[in-house]
Amino acid sequence: MSDKKEEDEEKKKFIEGLRTYFKLKEEYEKSVKKQNKIISKLKDLSWKEKRLELSKIKHKCINCKRPVGSIFSTKIDNHERQLIALCGDRKEPCPLDIKIFLGMVYNLADDLREDEETLNEYKRSIIFDKNDLLFGYITAENAVSKFDNIKDAVAESTKKYEFTLENYLQVVDNDEKKEELRSLQIDFYRNIEHFNTLIKQFNSSQNTQFIVDAVDLYVDTMLPKMSMILSKKYAYNGVEYDEEDNTFHLVQIPFSIDDLEWDISEKGQKVASMKIGMDSFSKKKPVKNNKLQFTAAIPDIKKSDTTPPSNDSWRYR
């Protein structure tokens, strides 16, 4: 498998992993909100009593369905973000184990603007210092010292700006890509000429073989080449519907946000672990009271012995 295909497969796996992670996270959070909503709607309980009941709820793991909950978190390791999903039972966890490296992604267009702004700030600073020297607000020695410091900073920022600009132009004004596109377009124009010649030959001879050849040329050569030209020319090419005015619009974007992003992380963007389901996991006996059972606790609150819970028992959940 070529490097390009491997990269595309890894990217596809990464996108699918993100979809799976956020789908499971959304389902789990909806389940938690639904359970919490049941208690929050109880009118006979005070806010403190509701919080006590909320603390008793054992949410089900999104994978094994045991009342142990699930852990969805974002971890930052050496400036690199990771998405993590685990079973809430850390002693005897189910197979749920998702780990996705998000990398350190920067946008070339944003970086270019920041570098330009930094250089402009240095230029303004030089102008201000020059004016201060002319009007006697600073001495010549101070001016020389400031100029030397700014000179080094400008040199470093210029080097960074040129590097970012080079990478940016590789996307928006790539000579190799333009040459490939030009070559495809020339071949396509030749195909059009050949197609027109076949039609003329049919008109003059009425030989149906010319029509067959023209159709084969269009289907086997011209259509695939048109697709290649569009893919080289536009990162996105499609028709979109506008509900407001009931119209369709052709949208053609030469390069996407993804094209302008670069990952400088060591691990890159990838799925490190994607374990879901119950394979090779024997379910333990279900924990008792795995359903919402706040009704039994409510009468206890209303008995004569209504000693309020300690602050620590309901303050944190």
mmCIF file of C-alpha atoms in Angstrom:
data_model
loop_
_atom_site.group_PDB
_atom_site.id
_atom_site.type_symbol
_atom_site.label_atom_id
_atom_site.label_comp_id
_atom_site.label_asym_id
_atom_site.label_seq_id
_atom_site.Cartn_x
_atom_site.Cartn_y
_atom_site.Cartn_z
ATOM 1 C CA MET A 1 0.000 0.000 0.000
ATOM 2 C CA SER A 2 1.367 3.419 -0.979
ATOM 3 C CA ASP A 3 2.053 6.149 1.567
ATOM 4 C CA LYS A 4 -0.873 8.177 0.184
ATOM 5 C CA LYS A 5 -3.311 5.280 0.571
ATOM 6 C CA GLU A 6 -2.039 4.540 4.073
ATOM 7 C CA GLU A 7 -2.465 8.197 5.002
ATOM 8 C CA ASP A 8 -6.008 8.253 3.579
ATOM 9 C CA GLU A 9 -6.912 5.040 5.438
ATOM 10 C CA GLU A 10 -5.516 6.442 8.697
ATOM 11 C CA LYS A 11 -7.470 9.674 8.169
ATOM 12 C CA LYS A 12 -10.672 7.747 7.475
ATOM 13 C CA LYS A 13 -10.146 5.628 10.584
ATOM 14 C CA PHE A 14 -9.532 8.792 12.625
ATOM 15 C CA ILE A 15 -12.765 10.453 11.409
ATOM 16 C CA GLU A 16 -14.799 7.296 12.055
ATOM 17 C CA GLY A 17 -13.248 7.048 15.519
ATOM 18 C CA LEU A 18 -14.288 10.622 16.323
ATOM 19 C CA ARG A 19 -17.842 9.910 15.179
ATOM 20 C CA THR A 20 -18.033 6.797 17.346
ATOM 21 C CA TYR A 21 -16.632 8.599 20.392
ATOM 22 C CA PHE A 22 -18.988 11.582 20.212
ATOM 23 C CA LYS A 23 -21.983 9.382 19.372
ATOM 24 C CA LEU A 24 -21.406 7.288 22.509
ATOM 25 C CA LYS A 25 -20.735 10.416 24.579
ATOM 26 C CA GLU A 26 -23.946 12.049 23.369
ATOM 27 C CA GLU A 27 -26.011 8.916 24.112
ATOM 28 C CA TYR A 28 -24.521 8.657 27.604
ATOM 29 C CA GLU A 29 -25.104 12.328 28.419
ATOM 30 C CA LYS A 30 -28.704 12.116 27.179
ATOM 31 C CA SER A 31 -29.287 9.126 29.452
ATOM 32 C CA VAL A 32 -27.789 10.981 32.429
ATOM 33 C CA LYS A 33 -29.913 14.085 31.766
ATOM 34 C CA LYS A 34 -33.040 11.976 31.411
ATOM 35 C CA GLN A 35 -32.460 10.300 34.782
ATOM 36 C CA ASN A 36 -31.608 13.587 36.477
ATOM 37 C CA LYS A 37 -34.701 15.223 35.009
ATOM 38 C CA ILE A 38 -36.969 12.696 36.727
ATOM 39 C CA ILE A 39 -35.769 13.817 40.144
ATOM 40 C CA SER A 40 -35.584 17.517 39.308
ATOM 41 C CA LYS A 41 -39.316 17.471 38.467
ATOM 42 C CA LEU A 42 -40.350 16.129 41.887
ATOM 43 C CA LYS A 43 -42.275 19.009 43.419
ATOM 44 C CA ASP A 44 -42.455 17.595 46.946
ATOM 45 C CA LEU A 45 -38.685 17.714 47.460
ATOM 46 C CA SER A 46 -36.554 20.684 48.399
ATOM 47 C CA TRP A 47 -33.436 21.522 46.415
ATOM 48 C CA LYS A 48 -31.218 19.890 49.067
ATOM 49 C CA GLU A 49 -33.339 16.754 49.033
ATOM 50 C CA LYS A 50 -33.185 16.591 45.257
ATOM 51 C CA ARG A 51 -29.415 16.823 45.351
ATOM 52 C CA LEU A 52 -29.320 13.989 47.854
ATOM 53 C CA GLU A 53 -31.428 11.822 45.563
ATOM 54 C CA LEU A 54 -29.306 12.770 42.547
ATOM 55 C CA SER A 55 -26.212 11.556 44.383
ATOM 56 C CA LYS A 56 -27.825 8.115 44.786
ATOM 57 C CA ILE A 57 -28.342 7.569 41.059
ATOM 58 C CA LYS A 58 -26.116 4.932 39.491
ATOM 59 C CA HIS A 59 -25.904 5.709 35.792
ATOM 60 C CA LYS A 60 -25.407 2.813 33.395
ATOM 61 C CA CYS A 61 -22.208 2.345 31.437
ATOM 62 C CA ILE A 62 -22.870 3.112 27.779
ATOM 63 C CA ASN A 63 -21.176 -0.172 26.817
ATOM 64 C CA CYS A 64 -21.897 -2.885 29.403
ATOM 65 C CA LYS A 65 -25.108 -1.294 30.777
ATOM 66 C CA ARG A 66 -24.031 -1.963 34.370
ATOM 67 C CA PRO A 67 -24.811 0.802 36.898
ATOM 68 C CA VAL A 68 -21.186 1.924 37.099
ATOM 69 C CA GLY A 69 -21.263 4.894 34.733
ATOM 70 C CA SER A 70 -18.863 5.753 31.921
ATOM 71 C CA ILE A 71 -15.894 8.121 31.844
ATOM 72 C CA PHE A 72 -15.536 10.526 28.915
ATOM 73 C CA SER A 73 -12.612 12.908 29.264
ATOM 74 C CA THR A 74 -10.054 15.010 27.418
ATOM 75 C CA LYS A 75 -6.450 14.584 28.517
ATOM 76 C CA ILE A 76 -3.607 16.938 27.627
ATOM 77 C CA ASP A 77 -0.158 15.371 27.499
ATOM 78 C CA ASN A 78 2.739 17.597 26.433
ATOM 79 C CA HIS A 79 0.308 20.001 24.722
ATOM 80 C CA GLU A 80 -1.246 17.107 22.760
ATOM 81 C CA ARG A 81 -4.939 16.439 23.403
ATOM 82 C CA GLN A 82 -6.415 12.959 23.780
ATOM 83 C CA LEU A 83 -10.050 11.849 23.865
ATOM 84 C CA ILE A 84 -10.643 9.011 26.330
ATOM 85 C CA ALA A 85 -13.683 6.814 27.033
ATOM 86 C CA LEU A 86 -13.620 4.124 29.737
ATOM 87 C CA CYS A 87 -15.985 1.991 31.782
ATOM 88 C CA GLY A 88 -16.825 3.567 35.149
ATOM 89 C CA ASP A 89 -15.910 0.362 37.000
ATOM 90 C CA ARG A 90 -12.143 0.696 37.341
ATOM 91 C CA LYS A 91 -11.716 -2.562 39.326
ATOM 92 C CA GLU A 92 -13.510 -4.856 36.876
ATOM 93 C CA PRO A 93 -14.056 -2.711 33.773
ATOM 94 C CA CYS A 94 -15.845 -3.864 30.650
ATOM 95 C CA PRO A 95 -13.941 -3.776 27.306
ATOM 96 C CA LEU A 96 -14.838 -0.109 26.655
ATOM 97 C CA ASP A 97 -11.500 1.545 25.901
ATOM 98 C CA ILE A 98 -11.320 4.425 23.438
ATOM 99 C CA LYS A 99 -8.242 6.589 23.057
ATOM 100 C CA ILE A 100 -7.899 9.067 20.199
ATOM 101 C CA PHE A 101 -4.921 11.373 19.704
ATOM 102 C CA LEU A 102 -6.037 14.785 18.402
ATOM 103 C CA GLY A 103 -2.519 16.070 17.802
ATOM 104 C CA MET A 104 -1.393 19.710 17.761
ATOM 105 C CA VAL A 105 -3.167 21.202 14.770
ATOM 106 C CA TYR A 106 -2.526 24.723 13.481
ATOM 107 C CA ASN A 107 -4.203 26.601 10.646
ATOM 108 C CA LEU A 108 -1.736 27.984 8.094
ATOM 109 C CA ALA A 109 -3.920 30.989 7.257
ATOM 110 C CA ASP A 110 -4.268 31.904 10.950
ATOM 111 C CA ASP A 111 -0.534 31.453 11.559
ATOM 112 C CA LEU A 112 0.259 33.613 8.534
ATOM 113 C CA ARG A 113 -1.972 36.434 9.809
ATOM 114 C CA GLU A 114 -0.402 36.216 13.268
ATOM 115 C CA ASP A 115 3.117 36.341 11.812
ATOM 116 C CA GLU A 116 2.192 39.356 9.671
ATOM 117 C CA GLU A 117 0.705 41.126 12.682
ATOM 118 C CA THR A 118 3.846 40.404 14.728
ATOM 119 C CA LEU A 119 6.064 41.900 12.015
ATOM 120 C CA ASN A 120 3.784 44.942 11.756
ATOM 121 C CA GLU A 121 4.046 45.427 15.527
ATOM 122 C CA TYR A 122 7.831 45.446 15.281
ATOM 123 C CA LYS A 123 7.675 47.956 12.423
ATOM 124 C CA ARG A 124 5.438 50.264 14.468
ATOM 125 C CA SER A 125 7.773 49.920 17.434
ATOM 126 C CA ILE A 126 10.748 50.926 15.267
ATOM 127 C CA ILE A 127 8.859 53.993 13.997
ATOM 128 C CA PHE A 128 7.899 55.030 17.548
ATOM 129 C CA ASP A 129 11.463 54.615 18.816
ATOM 130 C CA LYS A 130 12.789 56.580 15.851
ATOM 131 C CA ASN A 131 10.377 59.439 16.576
ATOM 132 C CA ASP A 132 11.262 59.346 20.276
ATOM 133 C CA LEU A 133 14.926 59.713 19.314
ATOM 134 C CA LEU A 134 14.204 62.597 16.933
ATOM 135 C CA PHE A 135 12.212 64.485 19.572
ATOM 136 C CA GLY A 136 14.701 63.749 22.339
ATOM 137 C CA TYR A 137 12.534 61.448 24.459
ATOM 138 C CA ILE A 138 15.243 58.775 24.496
ATOM 139 C CA THR A 139 19.016 58.913 24.202
ATOM 140 C CA ALA A 140 20.989 57.633 21.234
ATOM 141 C CA GLU A 141 22.346 54.776 23.356
ATOM 142 C CA ASN A 142 18.825 53.663 24.331
ATOM 143 C CA ALA A 143 17.713 53.898 20.720
ATOM 144 C CA VAL A 144 20.628 51.746 19.505
ATOM 145 C CA SER A 145 19.939 49.159 22.222
ATOM 146 C CA LYS A 146 16.242 48.989 21.284
ATOM 147 C CA PHE A 147 17.024 48.750 17.588
ATOM 148 C CA ASP A 148 19.452 45.873 18.197
ATOM 149 C CA ASN A 149 16.858 43.944 20.233
ATOM 150 C CA ILE A 150 14.108 44.534 17.686
ATOM 151 C CA LYS A 151 16.448 43.641 14.818
ATOM 152 C CA ASP A 152 17.019 40.150 16.246
ATOM 153 C CA ALA A 153 13.307 39.679 16.907
ATOM 154 C CA VAL A 154 12.420 40.844 13.382
ATOM 155 C CA ALA A 155 14.941 38.426 11.860
ATOM 156 C CA GLU A 156 13.473 35.520 13.837
ATOM 157 C CA SER A 157 9.861 36.482 13.023
ATOM 158 C CA THR A 158 10.698 36.975 9.333
ATOM 159 C CA LYS A 159 12.220 33.502 9.173
ATOM 160 C CA LYS A 160 9.088 32.024 10.758
ATOM 161 C CA TYR A 161 6.833 34.038 8.434
ATOM 162 C CA GLU A 162 8.685 32.857 5.311
ATOM 163 C CA PHE A 163 8.415 29.232 6.444
ATOM 164 C CA THR A 164 4.659 29.562 7.060
ATOM 165 C CA LEU A 165 4.164 31.394 3.760
ATOM 166 C CA GLU A 166 5.986 28.650 1.857
ATOM 167 C CA ASN A 167 3.704 25.988 3.348
ATOM 168 C CA TYR A 168 0.640 28.154 2.701
ATOM 169 C CA LEU A 169 1.541 28.625 -0.974
ATOM 170 C CA GLN A 170 2.064 24.885 -1.322
ATOM 171 C CA VAL A 171 -1.685 24.605 -0.729
ATOM 172 C CA VAL A 172 -3.190 27.662 -2.436
ATOM 173 C CA ASP A 173 -0.684 28.132 -5.289
ATOM 174 C CA ASN A 174 1.040 24.805 -5.827
ATOM 175 C CA ASP A 175 3.066 24.769 -9.074
ATOM 176 C CA GLU A 176 3.091 20.975 -9.296
ATOM 177 C CA LYS A 177 -0.678 20.821 -8.837
ATOM 178 C CA LYS A 178 -1.202 23.542 -11.455
ATOM 179 C CA GLU A 179 0.985 21.674 -13.958
ATOM 180 C CA GLU A 180 -0.955 18.441 -13.393
ATOM 181 C CA LEU A 181 -4.223 20.333 -13.886
ATOM 182 C CA ARG A 182 -2.959 21.988 -17.078
ATOM 183 C CA SER A 183 -1.881 18.608 -18.485
ATOM 184 C CA LEU A 184 -5.293 17.088 -17.729
ATOM 185 C CA GLN A 185 -7.093 20.023 -19.344
ATOM 186 C CA ILE A 186 -4.981 19.772 -22.534
ATOM 187 C CA ASP A 187 -5.746 16.041 -22.799
ATOM 188 C CA PHE A 188 -9.428 16.763 -22.225
ATOM 189 C CA TYR A 189 -9.521 19.378 -25.012
ATOM 190 C CA ARG A 190 -7.946 16.793 -27.348
ATOM 191 C CA ASN A 191 -10.655 14.327 -26.350
ATOM 192 C CA ILE A 192 -13.299 16.926 -27.216
ATOM 193 C CA GLU A 193 -11.751 17.430 -30.649
ATOM 194 C CA HIS A 194 -11.670 13.672 -31.230
ATOM 195 C CA PHE A 195 -15.287 13.387 -30.049
ATOM 196 C CA ASN A 196 -16.411 16.118 -32.465
ATOM 197 C CA THR A 197 -14.506 14.430 -35.302
ATOM 198 C CA LEU A 198 -16.312 11.139 -34.665
ATOM 199 C CA ILE A 199 -19.688 12.907 -34.750
ATOM 200 C CA LYS A 200 -18.799 14.595 -38.044
ATOM 201 C CA GLN A 201 -17.698 11.272 -39.528
ATOM 202 C CA PHE A 202 -21.012 9.711 -38.528
ATOM 203 C CA ASN A 203 -22.974 12.591 -40.062
ATOM 204 C CA SER A 204 -21.137 12.192 -43.354
ATOM 205 C CA SER A 205 -21.113 8.383 -43.545
ATOM 206 C CA GLN A 206 -24.039 7.297 -41.337
ATOM 207 C CA ASN A 207 -21.762 4.551 -40.017
ATOM 208 C CA THR A 208 -23.034 3.726 -36.500
ATOM 209 C CA GLN A 209 -19.575 2.537 -35.444
ATOM 210 C CA PHE A 210 -18.533 6.188 -35.171
ATOM 211 C CA ILE A 211 -21.367 6.775 -32.659
ATOM 212 C CA VAL A 212 -20.301 3.706 -30.689
ATOM 213 C CA ASP A 213 -16.705 4.978 -30.611
ATOM 214 C CA ALA A 214 -17.886 8.455 -29.547
ATOM 215 C CA VAL A 215 -19.952 7.050 -26.674
ATOM 216 C CA ASP A 216 -17.073 4.812 -25.532
ATOM 217 C CA LEU A 217 -14.714 7.792 -25.631
ATOM 218 C CA TYR A 218 -17.107 9.903 -23.562
ATOM 219 C CA VAL A 219 -17.877 7.223 -20.962
ATOM 220 C CA ASP A 220 -14.453 5.587 -20.608
ATOM 221 C CA THR A 221 -12.156 8.594 -21.039
ATOM 222 C CA MET A 222 -13.872 11.975 -20.898
ATOM 223 C CA LEU A 223 -16.090 11.474 -17.829
ATOM 224 C CA PRO A 224 -13.260 10.113 -15.591
ATOM 225 C CA LYS A 225 -10.988 12.919 -16.795
ATOM 226 C CA MET A 226 -13.624 15.541 -15.948
ATOM 227 C CA SER A 227 -13.842 14.127 -12.426
ATOM 228 C CA MET A 228 -10.052 14.265 -12.093
ATOM 229 C CA ILE A 229 -9.985 17.892 -13.289
ATOM 230 C CA LEU A 230 -12.681 18.908 -10.793
ATOM 231 C CA SER A 231 -10.924 17.111 -7.929
ATOM 232 C CA LYS A 232 -7.633 18.830 -8.809
ATOM 233 C CA LYS A 233 -9.291 22.225 -9.176
ATOM 234 C CA TYR A 234 -11.651 22.172 -6.185
ATOM 235 C CA ALA A 235 -11.480 20.645 -2.726
ATOM 236 C CA TYR A 236 -15.285 20.839 -2.636
ATOM 237 C CA ASN A 237 -17.605 20.891 -5.616
ATOM 238 C CA GLY A 238 -21.338 20.468 -5.072
ATOM 239 C CA VAL A 239 -24.834 21.878 -5.365
ATOM 240 C CA GLU A 240 -26.387 23.185 -2.149
ATOM 241 C CA TYR A 241 -30.013 23.995 -1.440
ATOM 242 C CA ASP A 242 -31.032 27.269 0.221
ATOM 243 C CA GLU A 243 -34.257 26.789 2.187
ATOM 244 C CA GLU A 244 -34.821 30.530 2.648
ATOM 245 C CA ASP A 245 -35.337 31.375 -1.035
ATOM 246 C CA ASN A 246 -35.895 27.830 -2.378
ATOM 247 C CA THR A 247 -32.899 27.982 -4.727
ATOM 248 C CA PHE A 248 -29.966 25.742 -5.617
ATOM 249 C CA HIS A 249 -26.395 27.057 -5.771
ATOM 250 C CA LEU A 250 -23.213 25.619 -7.240
ATOM 251 C CA VAL A 251 -20.494 25.823 -4.572
ATOM 252 C CA GLN A 252 -16.865 25.362 -5.634
ATOM 253 C CA ILE A 253 -14.104 25.783 -3.045
ATOM 254 C CA PRO A 254 -10.477 25.533 -4.260
ATOM 255 C CA PHE A 255 -9.100 24.379 -0.903
ATOM 256 C CA SER A 256 -10.669 23.263 2.363
ATOM 257 C CA ILE A 257 -9.924 24.075 5.989
ATOM 258 C CA ASP A 258 -8.446 20.596 6.292
ATOM 259 C CA ASP A 259 -5.970 21.448 3.501
ATOM 260 C CA LEU A 260 -4.752 24.475 5.482
ATOM 261 C CA GLU A 261 -4.225 22.552 8.713
ATOM 262 C CA TRP A 262 -0.927 21.037 9.736
ATOM 263 C CA ASP A 263 -0.206 18.755 12.631
ATOM 264 C CA ILE A 264 3.098 19.261 14.437
ATOM 265 C CA SER A 265 2.511 16.690 17.169
ATOM 266 C CA GLU A 266 4.794 13.724 17.692
ATOM 267 C CA LYS A 267 2.003 11.132 17.778
ATOM 268 C CA GLY A 268 -0.177 12.700 15.099
ATOM 269 C CA GLN A 269 -3.930 12.375 14.682
ATOM 270 C CA LYS A 270 -4.878 8.739 15.068
ATOM 271 C CA VAL A 271 -7.011 6.192 16.885
ATOM 272 C CA ALA A 272 -4.787 4.512 19.474
ATOM 273 C CA SER A 273 -7.542 2.275 20.859
ATOM 274 C CA MET A 274 -11.127 1.524 19.809
ATOM 275 C CA LYS A 275 -12.558 -1.258 21.981
ATOM 276 C CA ILE A 276 -16.334 -1.451 22.341
ATOM 277 C CA GLY A 277 -18.832 -4.276 22.745
ATOM 278 C CA MET A 278 -18.809 -7.185 25.175
ATOM 279 C CA ASP A 279 -16.473 -9.687 23.496
ATOM 280 C CA SER A 280 -14.258 -11.661 25.903
ATOM 281 C CA PHE A 281 -16.007 -10.094 28.895
ATOM 282 C CA SER A 282 -18.147 -12.170 31.251
ATOM 283 C CA LYS A 283 -20.792 -10.018 32.830
ATOM 284 C CA LYS A 284 -20.698 -9.867 36.578
ATOM 285 C CA LYS A 285 -23.834 -10.167 38.584
ATOM 286 C CA PRO A 286 -25.756 -6.935 38.268
ATOM 287 C CA VAL A 287 -25.358 -4.542 41.128
ATOM 288 C CA LYS A 288 -28.467 -4.358 43.239
ATOM 289 C CA ASN A 289 -30.754 -1.370 42.904
ATOM 290 C CA ASN A 290 -29.468 -0.645 39.413
ATOM 291 C CA LYS A 291 -32.632 1.241 38.556
ATOM 292 C CA LEU A 292 -33.715 4.631 39.766
ATOM 293 C CA GLN A 293 -34.978 3.951 43.274
ATOM 294 C CA PHE A 294 -35.492 7.308 44.865
ATOM 295 C CA THR A 295 -39.066 6.566 46.035
ATOM 296 C CA ALA A 296 -37.856 4.520 48.998
ATOM 297 C CA ALA A 297 -35.626 7.328 50.130
ATOM 298 C CA ILE A 298 -38.277 10.016 49.958
ATOM 299 C CA PRO A 299 -40.383 8.754 52.943
ATOM 300 C CA ASP A 300 -37.238 8.645 55.085
ATOM 301 C CA ILE A 301 -36.736 12.343 54.444
ATOM 302 C CA LYS A 302 -40.225 13.129 55.639
ATOM 303 C CA LYS A 303 -40.163 11.080 58.859
ATOM 304 C CA SER A 304 -40.051 12.813 62.196
ATOM 305 C CA ASP A 305 -36.352 12.140 62.399
ATOM 306 C CA THR A 306 -35.459 14.634 59.689
ATOM 307 C CA THR A 307 -31.851 15.159 60.492
ATOM 308 C CA PRO A 308 -30.477 16.947 57.436
ATOM 309 C CA PRO A 309 -27.554 15.341 55.681
ATOM 310 C CA SER A 310 -24.143 16.730 56.387
ATOM 311 C CA ASN A 311 -22.892 19.346 53.987
ATOM 312 C CA ASP A 312 -20.280 16.998 52.588
ATOM 313 C CA SER A 313 -22.894 14.376 51.687
ATOM 314 C CA TRP A 314 -24.700 16.556 49.159
ATOM 315 C CA ARG A 315 -22.421 19.396 48.251
ATOM 316 C CA TYR A 316 -20.415 17.505 45.655
ATOM 317 C CA ARG A 317 -21.695 15.064 43.143
#
